[in-house]
Amino acid sequence: DMFRAAIKEGTELGLKAKSFMDQGALVPDEVTIGIVRERLSQQDCEKGFLLDGFPRTVPQAEALDKILSDMDRKIDHTINIQVDKEELVARLSGRRICKVCGASYHLV
């Protein structure tokens, strides 16, 4: 999870994200996009990467296009997974997040 990594590393954007997360608020696009930009510029992303849950908004999608364009990269493939509402409710109902380390897990 990019947010947790940025928080653990103590980056400026990570600390900004943490302040929103601690309040139970959504992290603003500006902060999210900055964290994604920083992450995609790391060496281990040079040969490719997988984004899960990003982009979630039109401004995030537009920013991703700009980030990739600046890096002379493009999206090669996308995957759209569709799950019916009942299954989503079942998954979310059992989801928990560890207050100590921030890891997410499921009760089942």
PDB file of N, CA and C in Angstrom, residues 3-4 7 13-14 16 21-22 26-27 29 35 41 45 55 73 75 82 85 92 101 103:
ATOM      1  N   PHE A   3       0.248   4.398   0.541  1.00  0.00           N
ATOM      2  CA  PHE A   3       0.085   5.316   1.670  1.00  0.00           C
ATOM      3  C   PHE A   3       0.896   4.841   2.873  1.00  0.00           C
ATOM      4  N   ARG A   4       0.731   3.575   3.223  1.00  0.00           N
ATOM      5  CA  ARG A   4       1.451   3.040   4.393  1.00  0.00           C
ATOM      6  C   ARG A   4       2.961   3.148   4.214  1.00  0.00           C
ATOM      7  N   ILE A   7       4.027   6.748   4.636  1.00  0.00           N
ATOM      8  CA  ILE A   7       3.948   7.109   6.057  1.00  0.00           C
ATOM      9  C   ILE A   7       5.136   6.516   6.805  1.00  0.00           C
ATOM     10  N   LEU A  13       4.686  13.903   1.890  1.00  0.00           N
ATOM     11  CA  LEU A  13       3.347  13.532   1.427  1.00  0.00           C
ATOM     12  C   LEU A  13       2.752  12.419   2.281  1.00  0.00           C
ATOM     13  N   GLY A  14       3.587  11.504   2.730  1.00  0.00           N
ATOM     14  CA  GLY A  14       3.111  10.441   3.605  1.00  0.00           C
ATOM     15  C   GLY A  14       2.546  10.994   4.898  1.00  0.00           C
ATOM     16  N   LYS A  16       1.343  14.016   5.316  1.00  0.00           N
ATOM     17  CA  LYS A  16       0.086  14.700   4.983  1.00  0.00           C
ATOM     18  C   LYS A  16      -1.045  13.685   4.877  1.00  0.00           C
ATOM     19  N   MET A  21      -5.886  10.457   7.118  1.00  0.00           N
ATOM     20  CA  MET A  21      -6.289   9.099   7.476  1.00  0.00           C
ATOM     21  C   MET A  21      -6.603   8.988   8.967  1.00  0.00           C
ATOM     22  N   ASP A  22      -5.831   9.660   9.805  1.00  0.00           N
ATOM     23  CA  ASP A  22      -6.065   9.630  11.248  1.00  0.00           C
ATOM     24  C   ASP A  22      -7.415  10.229  11.617  1.00  0.00           C
ATOM     25  N   LEU A  26     -10.916  11.070   3.612  1.00  0.00           N
ATOM     26  CA  LEU A  26     -10.265  10.648   2.380  1.00  0.00           C
ATOM     27  C   LEU A  26      -9.034  11.515   2.144  1.00  0.00           C
ATOM     28  N   VAL A  27      -7.997  10.904   1.645  1.00  0.00           N
ATOM     29  CA  VAL A  27      -6.786  11.649   1.306  1.00  0.00           C
ATOM     30  C   VAL A  27      -7.077  12.407   0.013  1.00  0.00           C
ATOM     31  N   ASP A  29      -6.949  14.286  -3.598  1.00  0.00           N
ATOM     32  CA  ASP A  29      -6.303  13.897  -4.853  1.00  0.00           C
ATOM     33  C   ASP A  29      -4.880  14.427  -4.951  1.00  0.00           C
ATOM     34  N   ILE A  35       1.910  11.036  -4.069  1.00  0.00           N
ATOM     35  CA  ILE A  35       2.456   9.766  -3.578  1.00  0.00           C
ATOM     36  C   ILE A  35       2.623   8.782  -4.731  1.00  0.00           C
ATOM     37  N   SER A  41       8.217   6.692  -9.769  1.00  0.00           N
ATOM     38  CA  SER A  41       9.546   7.138 -10.188  1.00  0.00           C
ATOM     39  C   SER A  41      10.658   6.286  -9.579  1.00  0.00           C
ATOM     40  N   CYS A  45       9.957   0.246 -10.475  1.00  0.00           N
ATOM     41  CA  CYS A  45       8.813   0.417 -11.378  1.00  0.00           C
ATOM     42  C   CYS A  45       9.244   0.627 -12.828  1.00  0.00           C
ATOM     43  N   PRO A  55      -6.419   4.918 -10.748  1.00  0.00           N
ATOM     44  CA  PRO A  55      -7.115   6.113 -10.284  1.00  0.00           C
ATOM     45  C   PRO A  55      -8.563   5.817  -9.883  1.00  0.00           C
ATOM     46  N   ARG A  73       6.011   6.952 -20.709  1.00  0.00           N
ATOM     47  CA  ARG A  73       5.420   5.632 -20.498  1.00  0.00           C
ATOM     48  C   ARG A  73       3.961   5.686 -20.913  1.00  0.00           C
ATOM     49  N   ILE A  75       0.014   3.203 -20.542  1.00  0.00           N
ATOM     50  CA  ILE A  75      -0.668   2.040 -19.992  1.00  0.00           C
ATOM     51  C   ILE A  75      -0.777   0.994 -21.092  1.00  0.00           C
ATOM     52  N   GLN A  82     -15.402  -7.190 -12.022  1.00  0.00           N
ATOM     53  CA  GLN A  82     -16.759  -6.859 -11.588  1.00  0.00           C
ATOM     54  C   GLN A  82     -17.245  -7.908 -10.599  1.00  0.00           C
ATOM     55  N   LYS A  85     -23.081  -6.958  -5.931  1.00  0.00           N
ATOM     56  CA  LYS A  85     -23.229  -6.171  -4.713  1.00  0.00           C
ATOM     57  C   LYS A  85     -23.213  -7.027  -3.447  1.00  0.00           C
ATOM     58  N   LEU A  92     -16.725  -6.642   2.515  1.00  0.00           N
ATOM     59  CA  LEU A  92     -16.489  -5.452   3.329  1.00  0.00           C
ATOM     60  C   LEU A  92     -16.903  -5.649   4.779  1.00  0.00           C
ATOM     61  N   CYS A 101      -0.360  -1.857  12.941  1.00  0.00           N
ATOM     62  CA  CYS A 101       0.488  -1.801  11.738  1.00  0.00           C
ATOM     63  C   CYS A 101      -0.241  -1.301  10.495  1.00  0.00           C
ATOM     64  N   ALA A 103      -2.247  -3.025   8.607  1.00  0.00           N
ATOM     65  CA  ALA A 103      -2.520  -4.093   7.636  1.00  0.00           C
ATOM     66  C   ALA A 103      -4.012  -4.411   7.623  1.00  0.00           C
TER      67      ALA A 103
END
